[in-house]
Amino acid sequence: MNSEASSGKMKKEGDKKMTILITGGAGFIGSNFVLEWVAETNEPVINLDALTYAGNLENLKTLENNSQHIFVKGDIRDRSLVAELLTTHKPRAIINFAAESHVDRSIHGPDEFIQTNIIGTFNLLECVRAYVDKLPGAERDNFRFLHVSTDEVYGSLDADAPAFSETNPYEPNSPYSASKASSDHLVRAYHHTYGLPVLTTNCSNNYGPFQFPEKLIPLIIHNALAHKPLPIYGDGLQIRDWLYVSDHCSAIRRVLQDGRSGEVYNIGGLNEKANIDIVHTLCDLLDVLRPLPGNAEITSYRDLITHVKDRPGHDRRYAIDAAKIEKDLGWQPAETFETGIRKTVEWYLDHQDWVANVTSGKYRNWVEKHYG
Ligand code: NAD
Ligand code: DAU
């Protein structure tokens, strides 16, 4: 168990004067992070988000009247805005979640990925460099720029290869992973060249509340409930290493608190699963939690499974070796896959209004364009 989990949900005292700035906090992982941050600390959080199709303030509506959360609509590429936020709020840390995050979208149109993931991160680094240079000694020493990245930068693993460790070479295969890899390299270079106090985390596939239904797990739940085909790319035997989103958030908090400047930490769930097995699990849970009506044309949600054309350049397997973060920082995931996936299905069943609101016209255009 990590030290935070053992300290329970008591709000920490004495951190009122400090502030963190996070980017992309209206997205899936960012909004989970903000909600937990506000629940567990008293420290203000400035949330800079451009509200692209993936950003949704409804995720944060429980914080509407909470002065601990300050939302700023804006783009991480806007240098004067970022510089102004740093000067005004004087954060002790930045956590960079903002990104274009969907691999399939990066294949259809990589431009936004280059813009936000590479230029945006570069812009943040330049702003932080100028800001940190002016900080007094102790504040400079304690400042951290934490860059949230992905395991996809390491490329694809053979079936019997060991899981990705922090020393694996970078071999990104999609425009998305290449743009994230570029941003990781910039973060690394700013540490080595300018001494910027940075931390990088590379995490495996997340799942949980507030994930946009373009990603495998929420897409399958959404389609199943609508009795639509459940699209499996290729043979469905590609493997991902699944982590419940609040475990990713707790790992980021551990790295922010005790990670060593300049270090990289891999984060993963020790949950390697083939896509087809994930989809079977979801169908079986739905068969129990939302049984099909007696007059349905199918007898199980599994009957909706449809193999479709594979993703171009589809990585076969990802797996994370999380030994470093466990050994150095004492972090371990709290959820097993079985508990996490059940919570997730229950959350989507209880929040069909949220799903209905995000599956707007733009989303339907995407489904039409991508799945035909
Ligand atoms: P997401 O797509 O759900 O959210 C991204 C957020 O960034 C949105 O709120 C969006 O409005 C915002 N954003 C996009 N462009 C912006 C810009 N130019 N300026 C300001 N804000 C902008 O993404 P997510 O799944 O929550 O991922 C968050 C981060 O974690 C990303 O950096 C991603 O690469 C990384 N990551 C994700 C996973 C995963 O499984 N989802 C796993 C490992 C790492
Ligand atoms: O590994 C971390 C990465 O995980 C993050 O960096 C990305 O931001 C995040 O989107 C995720 O990338 P994936 O491509 O692995 O996630 P996605 O949910 O899109 O797909 C998971 C697997 O399911 C993948 O092998 C493709 C497959 N898939 C996906 C969709 C949307 C299908 O078979 N059918 C589908 O319709």
CSV table of C-alpha atoms and ligand atoms in Angstrom, one decimal:
chain,number,residue,atom,x,y,z
A,1,MET,CA,0.0,0.0,0.0
A,2,ASN,CA,1.4,3.5,-0.7
A,3,SER,CA,1.9,6.0,2.1
A,4,GLU,CA,-1.0,8.2,0.8
A,5,ALA,CA,-3.5,5.4,0.9
A,6,SER,CA,-2.6,4.5,4.5
A,7,SER,CA,-3.0,8.2,5.5
A,8,GLY,CA,-6.7,8.0,4.5
A,9,LYS,CA,-8.7,10.9,3.0
A,10,MET,CA,-7.9,13.5,5.7
A,11,LYS,CA,-7.2,16.8,4.1
A,12,LYS,CA,-3.6,17.9,4.6
A,13,GLU,CA,-3.1,21.0,6.7
A,14,GLY,CA,-0.4,23.6,6.2
A,15,ASP,CA,-0.3,23.6,2.4
A,16,LYS,CA,-2.6,26.5,1.9
A,17,LYS,CA,0.0,28.9,0.5
A,18,MET,CA,1.2,26.5,-2.2
A,19,THR,CA,-0.5,26.1,-5.6
A,20,ILE,CA,-0.1,23.7,-8.4
A,21,LEU,CA,-1.0,24.3,-12.1
A,22,ILE,CA,-2.2,21.5,-14.2
A,23,THR,CA,-2.9,21.4,-17.9
A,24,GLY,CA,-5.6,19.3,-19.5
A,25,GLY,CA,-7.5,19.0,-16.3
A,26,ALA,CA,-10.9,18.8,-18.0
A,27,GLY,CA,-10.0,15.6,-19.8
A,28,PHE,CA,-10.2,12.0,-18.6
A,29,ILE,CA,-7.2,11.6,-16.4
A,30,GLY,CA,-6.8,15.3,-15.6
A,31,SER,CA,-10.3,15.6,-14.3
A,32,ASN,CA,-10.0,12.5,-12.1
A,33,PHE,CA,-6.7,14.0,-10.8
A,34,VAL,CA,-8.3,17.4,-10.0
A,35,LEU,CA,-11.3,15.8,-8.2
A,36,GLU,CA,-8.9,13.7,-6.1
A,37,TRP,CA,-6.6,16.6,-5.4
A,38,VAL,CA,-9.4,18.8,-4.1
A,39,ALA,CA,-10.8,15.9,-2.0
A,40,GLU,CA,-7.4,15.1,-0.4
A,41,THR,CA,-5.6,18.4,0.0
A,42,ASN,CA,-6.2,22.1,0.7
A,43,GLU,CA,-3.8,23.2,-2.0
A,44,PRO,CA,-5.3,25.3,-4.8
A,45,VAL,CA,-5.2,23.9,-8.3
A,46,ILE,CA,-5.1,26.1,-11.4
A,47,ASN,CA,-6.5,24.1,-14.3
A,48,LEU,CA,-5.5,25.3,-17.8
A,49,ASP,CA,-7.5,23.5,-20.5
A,50,ALA,CA,-8.4,24.4,-24.1
A,51,LEU,CA,-11.7,22.4,-23.9
A,52,THR,CA,-11.1,20.5,-27.2
A,53,TYR,CA,-13.7,17.8,-28.0
A,54,ALA,CA,-12.0,15.7,-25.2
A,55,GLY,CA,-12.3,18.4,-22.5
A,56,ASN,CA,-15.5,18.5,-20.6
A,57,LEU,CA,-16.3,20.8,-17.7
A,58,GLU,CA,-19.2,18.6,-16.7
A,59,ASN,CA,-16.5,16.2,-15.3
A,60,LEU,CA,-15.8,19.0,-12.7
A,61,LYS,CA,-19.3,20.2,-12.0
A,62,THR,CA,-19.0,19.1,-8.4
A,63,LEU,CA,-16.3,21.8,-8.0
A,64,GLU,CA,-18.4,24.6,-9.5
A,65,ASN,CA,-18.5,26.7,-6.3
A,66,ASN,CA,-15.2,25.4,-4.9
A,67,SER,CA,-12.6,28.2,-4.7
A,68,GLN,CA,-9.8,25.6,-4.4
A,69,HIS,CA,-10.2,24.9,-8.2
A,70,ILE,CA,-9.6,27.7,-10.6
A,71,PHE,CA,-10.4,26.9,-14.2
A,72,VAL,CA,-8.8,28.8,-17.0
A,73,LYS,CA,-9.9,28.1,-20.6
A,74,GLY,CA,-6.8,28.4,-22.7
A,75,ASP,CA,-4.2,26.7,-24.9
A,76,ILE,CA,-0.8,25.5,-23.6
A,77,ARG,CA,0.6,27.0,-26.9
A,78,ASP,CA,-0.4,30.5,-25.7
A,79,ARG,CA,2.9,31.7,-24.3
A,80,SER,CA,1.7,35.0,-22.9
A,81,LEU,CA,-1.2,33.3,-21.1
A,82,VAL,CA,1.0,30.6,-19.6
A,83,ALA,CA,3.6,33.2,-18.5
A,84,GLU,CA,0.8,35.3,-16.9
A,85,LEU,CA,-0.6,32.3,-15.0
A,86,LEU,CA,2.9,31.5,-13.6
A,87,THR,CA,3.5,35.1,-12.5
A,88,THR,CA,0.1,35.5,-11.0
A,89,HIS,CA,-0.3,32.2,-9.2
A,90,LYS,CA,3.3,31.3,-8.5
A,91,PRO,CA,2.7,27.6,-8.6
A,92,ARG,CA,5.2,25.2,-6.9
A,93,ALA,CA,4.7,22.7,-9.7
A,94,ILE,CA,3.1,22.1,-13.1
A,95,ILE,CA,1.6,18.8,-14.1
A,96,ASN,CA,1.2,18.5,-17.9
A,97,PHE,CA,-1.7,16.3,-18.8
A,98,ALA,CA,-2.8,18.3,-21.9
A,99,ALA,CA,-2.5,16.4,-25.1
A,100,GLU,CA,-4.2,15.0,-28.1
A,101,SER,CA,-4.5,11.4,-26.8
A,102,HIS,CA,-6.3,9.1,-29.3
A,103,VAL,CA,-4.1,7.0,-31.6
A,104,ASP,CA,-6.8,6.5,-34.3
A,105,ARG,CA,-7.3,10.3,-34.6
A,106,SER,CA,-3.6,10.7,-34.9
A,107,ILE,CA,-3.7,8.4,-37.9
A,108,HIS,CA,-6.5,10.3,-39.6
A,109,GLY,CA,-5.0,13.7,-38.9
A,110,PRO,CA,-1.6,14.1,-37.1
A,111,ASP,CA,-1.5,18.0,-37.2
A,112,GLU,CA,-3.1,18.6,-33.9
A,113,PHE,CA,-0.9,16.0,-32.3
A,114,ILE,CA,2.3,17.9,-33.4
A,115,GLN,CA,0.8,21.2,-32.4
A,116,THR,CA,-0.3,20.3,-28.8
A,117,ASN,CA,1.9,17.5,-27.9
A,118,ILE,CA,5.2,18.8,-29.2
A,119,ILE,CA,4.8,22.6,-29.7
A,120,GLY,CA,2.6,22.9,-26.6
A,121,THR,CA,5.1,21.0,-24.4
A,122,PHE,CA,8.0,23.1,-25.8
A,123,ASN,CA,6.0,26.2,-25.0
A,124,LEU,CA,5.4,25.2,-21.4
A,125,LEU,CA,9.1,24.3,-21.0
A,126,GLU,CA,10.1,27.7,-22.3
A,127,CYS,CA,7.7,29.5,-19.9
A,128,VAL,CA,8.9,27.3,-17.0
A,129,ARG,CA,12.5,28.0,-17.8
A,130,ALA,CA,11.9,31.8,-17.6
A,131,TYR,CA,9.8,31.4,-14.5
A,132,VAL,CA,12.2,29.1,-12.6
A,133,ASP,CA,15.2,31.3,-13.4
A,134,LYS,CA,13.6,34.1,-11.3
A,135,LEU,CA,12.7,32.0,-8.3
A,136,PRO,CA,14.6,32.4,-5.1
A,137,GLY,CA,17.0,29.4,-4.3
A,138,ALA,CA,14.7,27.2,-2.2
A,139,GLU,CA,11.7,27.7,-4.4
A,140,ARG,CA,13.7,26.9,-7.4
A,141,ASP,CA,15.0,23.7,-5.8
A,142,ASN,CA,11.6,22.6,-4.9
A,143,PHE,CA,9.8,23.5,-8.2
A,144,ARG,CA,8.8,20.5,-10.4
A,145,PHE,CA,7.6,20.2,-14.0
A,146,LEU,CA,5.9,16.8,-14.1
A,147,HIS,CA,5.3,15.6,-17.7
A,148,VAL,CA,2.6,12.9,-18.0
A,149,SER,CA,3.5,10.5,-20.8
A,150,THR,CA,2.7,7.1,-22.2
A,151,ASP,CA,4.2,3.6,-22.5
A,152,GLU,CA,3.5,3.8,-26.3
A,153,VAL,CA,6.8,5.7,-26.7
A,154,TYR,CA,8.6,2.4,-26.2
A,155,GLY,CA,7.0,0.8,-29.3
A,156,SER,CA,5.6,-2.8,-29.5
A,157,LEU,CA,6.8,-5.8,-27.5
A,158,ASP,CA,7.1,-9.4,-28.8
A,159,ALA,CA,5.0,-11.9,-26.9
A,160,ASP,CA,7.9,-13.2,-24.8
A,161,ALA,CA,9.8,-9.9,-24.3
A,162,PRO,CA,10.3,-8.5,-20.8
A,163,ALA,CA,8.0,-5.5,-19.9
A,164,PHE,CA,9.1,-2.0,-20.7
A,165,SER,CA,11.5,-0.5,-18.1
A,166,GLU,CA,12.6,3.1,-18.0
A,167,THR,CA,15.8,2.2,-20.0
A,168,ASN,CA,14.0,0.7,-23.0
A,169,PRO,CA,14.9,2.5,-26.2
A,170,TYR,CA,12.2,4.8,-27.7
A,171,GLU,CA,10.5,3.2,-30.8
A,172,PRO,CA,7.2,5.1,-31.3
A,173,ASN,CA,5.1,3.7,-34.1
A,174,SER,CA,2.1,6.1,-34.5
A,175,PRO,CA,1.9,9.8,-35.0
A,176,TYR,CA,0.5,10.0,-31.4
A,177,SER,CA,3.3,8.1,-29.8
A,178,ALA,CA,5.9,9.8,-31.9
A,179,SER,CA,4.6,13.2,-30.8
A,180,LYS,CA,4.6,12.1,-27.1
A,181,ALA,CA,8.1,10.7,-27.6
A,182,SER,CA,9.2,14.1,-29.0
A,183,SER,CA,7.8,15.9,-26.0
A,184,ASP,CA,9.5,13.5,-23.6
A,185,HIS,CA,12.8,14.2,-25.4
A,186,LEU,CA,12.3,17.9,-25.0
A,187,VAL,CA,11.6,17.5,-21.3
A,188,ARG,CA,14.7,15.5,-20.9
A,189,ALA,CA,16.8,18.0,-22.8
A,190,TYR,CA,15.6,20.9,-20.7
A,191,HIS,CA,16.8,19.1,-17.6
A,192,HIS,CA,20.2,18.2,-19.0
A,193,THR,CA,20.8,21.6,-20.7
A,194,TYR,CA,19.1,24.1,-18.4
A,195,GLY,CA,18.9,22.1,-15.2
A,196,LEU,CA,15.1,22.4,-15.3
A,197,PRO,CA,13.6,20.3,-12.4
A,198,VAL,CA,11.5,17.8,-14.4
A,199,LEU,CA,9.9,14.5,-13.8
A,200,THR,CA,8.5,12.2,-16.5
A,201,THR,CA,6.0,9.4,-16.0
A,202,ASN,CA,5.2,6.8,-18.7
A,203,CYS,CA,1.9,5.0,-18.0
A,204,SER,CA,0.0,2.2,-19.5
A,205,ASN,CA,-3.6,2.1,-20.6
A,206,ASN,CA,-6.0,3.8,-18.2
A,207,TYR,CA,-9.7,3.1,-17.7
A,208,GLY,CA,-12.4,4.4,-15.4
A,209,PRO,CA,-14.9,7.2,-15.0
A,210,PHE,CA,-15.0,10.1,-17.5
A,211,GLN,CA,-13.2,8.4,-20.3
A,212,PHE,CA,-14.4,9.6,-23.7
A,213,PRO,CA,-16.2,6.9,-25.5
A,214,GLU,CA,-13.8,6.8,-28.4
A,215,LYS,CA,-11.4,4.6,-26.4
A,216,LEU,CA,-11.9,0.8,-26.3
A,217,ILE,CA,-13.6,0.3,-22.9
A,218,PRO,CA,-16.1,3.1,-22.8
A,219,LEU,CA,-16.8,2.6,-26.6
A,220,ILE,CA,-17.7,-1.0,-26.0
A,221,ILE,CA,-19.9,-0.2,-23.1
A,222,HIS,CA,-21.6,2.5,-25.1
A,223,ASN,CA,-22.2,0.4,-28.2
A,224,ALA,CA,-23.3,-2.6,-26.2
A,225,LEU,CA,-26.0,-0.6,-24.4
A,226,ALA,CA,-27.2,0.6,-27.8
A,227,HIS,CA,-27.1,-2.9,-29.2
A,228,LYS,CA,-24.6,-1.8,-31.8
A,229,PRO,CA,-21.7,-3.8,-33.2
A,230,LEU,CA,-18.6,-4.1,-30.9
A,231,PRO,CA,-15.7,-3.4,-33.2
A,232,ILE,CA,-12.5,-5.5,-32.6
A,233,TYR,CA,-9.6,-4.4,-34.7
A,234,GLY,CA,-8.0,-7.4,-36.5
A,235,ASP,CA,-7.8,-10.6,-34.5
A,236,GLY,CA,-8.3,-8.8,-31.1
A,237,LEU,CA,-5.2,-10.5,-29.7
A,238,GLN,CA,-3.3,-7.3,-29.1
A,239,ILE,CA,-2.3,-6.9,-25.5
A,240,ARG,CA,-2.5,-3.8,-23.3
A,241,ASP,CA,-1.6,-3.4,-19.6
A,242,TRP,CA,-4.6,-1.8,-17.9
A,243,LEU,CA,-4.6,0.5,-14.9
A,244,TYR,CA,-7.5,2.0,-13.1
A,245,VAL,CA,-7.3,5.8,-13.5
A,246,SER,CA,-7.2,6.6,-9.8
A,247,ASP,CA,-4.2,4.4,-9.4
A,248,HIS,CA,-2.5,6.5,-12.1
A,249,CYS,CA,-3.5,9.6,-10.2
A,250,SER,CA,-2.0,8.3,-6.9
A,251,ALA,CA,1.2,7.4,-8.8
A,252,ILE,CA,1.5,10.9,-10.1
A,253,ARG,CA,1.0,12.3,-6.6
A,254,ARG,CA,3.8,10.0,-5.3
A,255,VAL,CA,6.2,11.1,-8.1
A,256,LEU,CA,5.4,14.7,-7.5
A,257,GLN,CA,6.0,14.4,-3.8
A,258,ASP,CA,9.2,12.3,-3.8
A,259,GLY,CA,10.4,11.7,-7.3
A,260,ARG,CA,14.0,12.7,-8.0
A,261,SER,CA,14.4,15.6,-10.4
A,262,GLY,CA,15.4,14.4,-13.9
A,263,GLU,CA,14.1,10.9,-13.4
A,264,VAL,CA,11.6,8.9,-15.4
A,265,TYR,CA,9.0,6.6,-13.7
A,266,ASN,CA,7.0,3.9,-15.5
A,267,ILE,CA,3.5,3.3,-14.1
A,268,GLY,CA,1.5,0.2,-14.9
A,269,GLY,CA,-1.1,-2.1,-13.5
A,270,LEU,CA,0.4,-5.6,-14.0
A,271,ASN,CA,-2.7,-6.4,-15.9
A,272,GLU,CA,-1.8,-7.6,-19.3
A,273,LYS,CA,-5.0,-8.5,-21.2
A,274,ALA,CA,-5.8,-9.2,-24.9
A,275,ASN,CA,-8.4,-6.8,-26.3
A,276,ILE,CA,-10.9,-9.7,-27.0
A,277,ASP,CA,-10.7,-10.8,-23.4
A,278,ILE,CA,-11.4,-7.2,-22.3
A,279,VAL,CA,-14.5,-7.1,-24.5
A,280,HIS,CA,-15.6,-10.6,-23.3
A,281,THR,CA,-15.3,-9.3,-19.7
A,282,LEU,CA,-17.4,-6.2,-20.4
A,283,CYS,CA,-20.1,-8.2,-22.2
A,284,ASP,CA,-20.3,-10.7,-19.3
A,285,LEU,CA,-20.5,-7.9,-16.7
A,286,LEU,CA,-23.3,-6.2,-18.7
A,287,ASP,CA,-25.1,-9.5,-19.1
A,288,VAL,CA,-25.4,-9.5,-15.3
A,289,LEU,CA,-25.7,-5.8,-14.5
A,290,ARG,CA,-28.0,-4.9,-17.4
A,291,PRO,CA,-29.6,-8.1,-18.6
A,292,LEU,CA,-30.9,-8.1,-22.2
A,293,PRO,CA,-34.7,-8.0,-22.4
A,294,GLY,CA,-36.4,-11.3,-23.1
A,295,ASN,CA,-37.5,-10.2,-26.6
A,296,ALA,CA,-33.9,-9.0,-27.7
A,297,GLU,CA,-32.6,-10.4,-30.9
A,298,ILE,CA,-29.4,-11.5,-29.2
A,299,THR,CA,-28.9,-13.7,-26.1
A,300,SER,CA,-25.7,-12.1,-24.8
A,301,TYR,CA,-23.8,-8.9,-25.5
A,302,ARG,CA,-21.0,-11.1,-26.9
A,303,ASP,CA,-23.2,-11.7,-29.9
A,304,LEU,CA,-22.5,-8.1,-30.9
A,305,ILE,CA,-18.7,-8.6,-31.3
A,306,THR,CA,-17.6,-7.8,-34.8
A,307,HIS,CA,-14.1,-8.1,-36.2
A,308,VAL,CA,-13.2,-5.0,-38.3
A,309,LYS,CA,-10.2,-3.8,-40.3
A,310,ASP,CA,-7.1,-3.5,-38.2
A,311,ARG,CA,-5.6,-0.2,-37.1
A,312,PRO,CA,-2.6,0.7,-39.4
A,313,GLY,CA,0.7,0.0,-37.7
A,314,HIS,CA,-1.2,-1.5,-34.7
A,315,ASP,CA,1.2,-2.2,-31.8
A,316,ARG,CA,0.9,-5.8,-30.7
A,317,ARG,CA,1.7,-5.6,-27.1
A,318,TYR,CA,2.5,-3.2,-24.3
A,319,ALA,CA,3.5,-4.1,-20.7
A,320,ILE,CA,5.0,-2.0,-17.9
A,321,ASP,CA,7.7,-3.0,-15.5
A,322,ALA,CA,6.8,-0.8,-12.5
A,323,ALA,CA,9.6,-2.0,-10.2
A,324,LYS,CA,11.3,1.4,-10.0
A,325,ILE,CA,8.3,3.4,-8.8
A,326,GLU,CA,7.5,0.6,-6.4
A,327,LYS,CA,11.0,0.3,-5.0
A,328,ASP,CA,12.0,4.0,-4.9
A,329,LEU,CA,8.6,5.6,-4.0
A,330,GLY,CA,6.6,2.7,-2.5
A,331,TRP,CA,3.7,3.0,-5.0
A,332,GLN,CA,1.5,0.1,-5.9
A,333,PRO,CA,-2.0,0.1,-7.6
A,334,ALA,CA,-4.9,-0.3,-5.1
A,335,GLU,CA,-7.3,-1.8,-7.6
A,336,THR,CA,-7.2,-5.2,-9.3
A,337,PHE,CA,-8.5,-5.4,-12.8
A,338,GLU,CA,-11.6,-7.2,-11.5
A,339,THR,CA,-12.6,-4.5,-9.0
A,340,GLY,CA,-11.6,-1.7,-11.3
A,341,ILE,CA,-13.5,-2.9,-14.4
A,342,ARG,CA,-16.7,-3.6,-12.3
A,343,LYS,CA,-16.6,-0.1,-10.9
A,344,THR,CA,-16.1,1.3,-14.3
A,345,VAL,CA,-19.1,-0.5,-15.9
A,346,GLU,CA,-21.2,0.5,-12.9
A,347,TRP,CA,-20.1,4.1,-13.3
A,348,TYR,CA,-21.1,4.2,-17.0
A,349,LEU,CA,-24.4,2.6,-16.2
A,350,ASP,CA,-25.1,5.2,-13.6
A,351,HIS,CA,-23.9,8.1,-15.8
A,352,GLN,CA,-25.7,7.6,-19.1
A,353,ASP,CA,-26.6,11.3,-19.1
A,354,TRP,CA,-22.9,12.1,-19.1
A,355,VAL,CA,-22.4,9.7,-22.0
A,356,ALA,CA,-25.3,11.2,-23.9
A,357,ASN,CA,-23.9,14.7,-23.4
A,358,VAL,CA,-20.5,13.9,-24.8
A,359,THR,CA,-21.7,11.8,-27.7
A,360,SER,CA,-22.6,15.0,-29.5
A,361,GLY,CA,-22.7,15.7,-33.2
A,362,LYS,CA,-18.9,15.9,-33.4
A,363,TYR,CA,-18.6,12.5,-31.8
A,364,ARG,CA,-21.1,11.0,-34.2
A,365,ASN,CA,-19.1,12.5,-37.1
A,366,TRP,CA,-16.0,10.7,-35.8
A,367,VAL,CA,-17.7,7.4,-35.6
A,368,GLU,CA,-19.1,7.8,-39.1
A,369,LYS,CA,-15.6,8.7,-40.5
A,370,HIS,CA,-13.6,6.1,-38.6
A,371,TYR,CA,-15.9,3.0,-38.6
A,372,GLY,CA,-17.9,3.8,-41.7
B,1,NAD,P1,-7.9,13.3,-22.9
B,1,NAD,O1,-7.8,13.4,-24.4
B,1,NAD,O2,-9.1,12.7,-22.3
B,1,NAD,O3,-7.7,14.8,-22.4
B,1,NAD,C1,-6.8,15.7,-22.9
B,1,NAD,C2,-7.2,17.1,-22.3
B,1,NAD,O4,-6.2,18.1,-22.8
B,1,NAD,C3,-8.6,17.6,-22.7
B,1,NAD,O5,-9.2,18.2,-21.6
B,1,NAD,C4,-8.3,18.7,-23.7
B,1,NAD,O6,-9.2,19.7,-23.8
B,1,NAD,C5,-6.9,19.2,-23.3
B,1,NAD,N1,-6.1,19.8,-24.3
B,1,NAD,C6,-5.9,19.3,-25.6
B,1,NAD,N2,-5.1,20.2,-26.3
B,1,NAD,C7,-4.9,21.2,-25.5
B,1,NAD,C8,-4.1,22.4,-25.6
B,1,NAD,N3,-3.5,22.7,-26.8
B,1,NAD,N4,-4.1,23.3,-24.6
B,1,NAD,C9,-4.7,23.0,-23.4
B,1,NAD,N5,-5.4,21.9,-23.2
B,1,NAD,C10,-5.5,21.0,-24.2
B,1,NAD,O7,-6.5,12.6,-22.5
B,1,NAD,P2,-6.3,11.6,-21.3
B,1,NAD,O8,-6.6,10.2,-21.7
B,1,NAD,O9,-6.8,12.2,-20.0
B,1,NAD,O10,-4.7,11.7,-21.2
B,1,NAD,C11,-4.0,12.7,-20.4
B,1,NAD,C12,-2.5,12.6,-20.6
B,1,NAD,O11,-2.1,11.3,-20.1
B,1,NAD,C13,-2.0,12.7,-22.0
B,1,NAD,O12,-0.8,13.4,-22.0
B,1,NAD,C14,-1.8,11.3,-22.5
B,1,NAD,O13,-0.8,11.2,-23.4
B,1,NAD,C15,-1.4,10.6,-21.2
B,1,NAD,N6,-1.7,9.2,-21.0
B,1,NAD,C16,-3.0,8.7,-21.3
B,1,NAD,C17,-3.2,7.4,-21.1
B,1,NAD,C18,-4.6,6.8,-21.3
B,1,NAD,O14,-4.8,5.6,-21.2
B,1,NAD,N7,-5.6,7.6,-21.5
B,1,NAD,C19,-2.2,6.5,-20.7
B,1,NAD,C20,-0.9,7.0,-20.5
B,1,NAD,C21,-0.7,8.4,-20.6
B,2,DAU,O1,-0.8,2.8,-23.6
B,2,DAU,C1,-1.2,4.0,-23.2
B,2,DAU,C2,-2.1,4.6,-24.3
B,2,DAU,O2,-3.4,3.9,-24.2
B,2,DAU,C3,-2.4,6.1,-24.1
B,2,DAU,O3,-1.1,6.8,-24.3
B,2,DAU,C4,-3.4,6.6,-25.1
B,2,DAU,O4,-3.6,8.0,-24.9
B,2,DAU,C5,-4.6,5.8,-24.9
B,2,DAU,O5,-5.6,6.2,-25.9
B,2,DAU,C6,-4.4,4.3,-25.1
B,2,DAU,O6,-4.0,4.0,-26.4
B,2,DAU,P1,-4.6,2.7,-27.1
B,2,DAU,O7,-4.5,2.9,-28.6
B,2,DAU,O8,-4.0,1.5,-26.5
B,2,DAU,O9,-6.1,2.8,-26.6
B,2,DAU,P2,-7.5,2.5,-27.3
B,2,DAU,O10,-8.5,2.5,-26.3
B,2,DAU,O11,-7.7,3.4,-28.5
B,2,DAU,O12,-7.3,1.0,-27.9
B,2,DAU,C7,-7.0,-0.1,-27.0
B,2,DAU,C8,-6.9,-1.3,-27.8
B,2,DAU,O13,-8.1,-1.7,-28.4
B,2,DAU,C9,-5.9,-1.1,-29.0
B,2,DAU,O14,-5.2,-2.3,-29.2
B,2,DAU,C10,-6.9,-0.9,-30.2
B,2,DAU,C11,-8.1,-1.7,-29.8
B,2,DAU,N1,-9.4,-1.1,-30.3
B,2,DAU,C12,-9.7,0.2,-30.0
B,2,DAU,C13,-10.9,0.7,-30.5
B,2,DAU,C14,-11.2,2.2,-30.2
B,2,DAU,C15,-10.3,-2.0,-30.9
B,2,DAU,O15,-10.0,-3.2,-31.2
B,2,DAU,N2,-11.5,-1.4,-31.4
B,2,DAU,C16,-11.8,-0.1,-31.2
B,2,DAU,O16,-12.9,0.3,-31.6
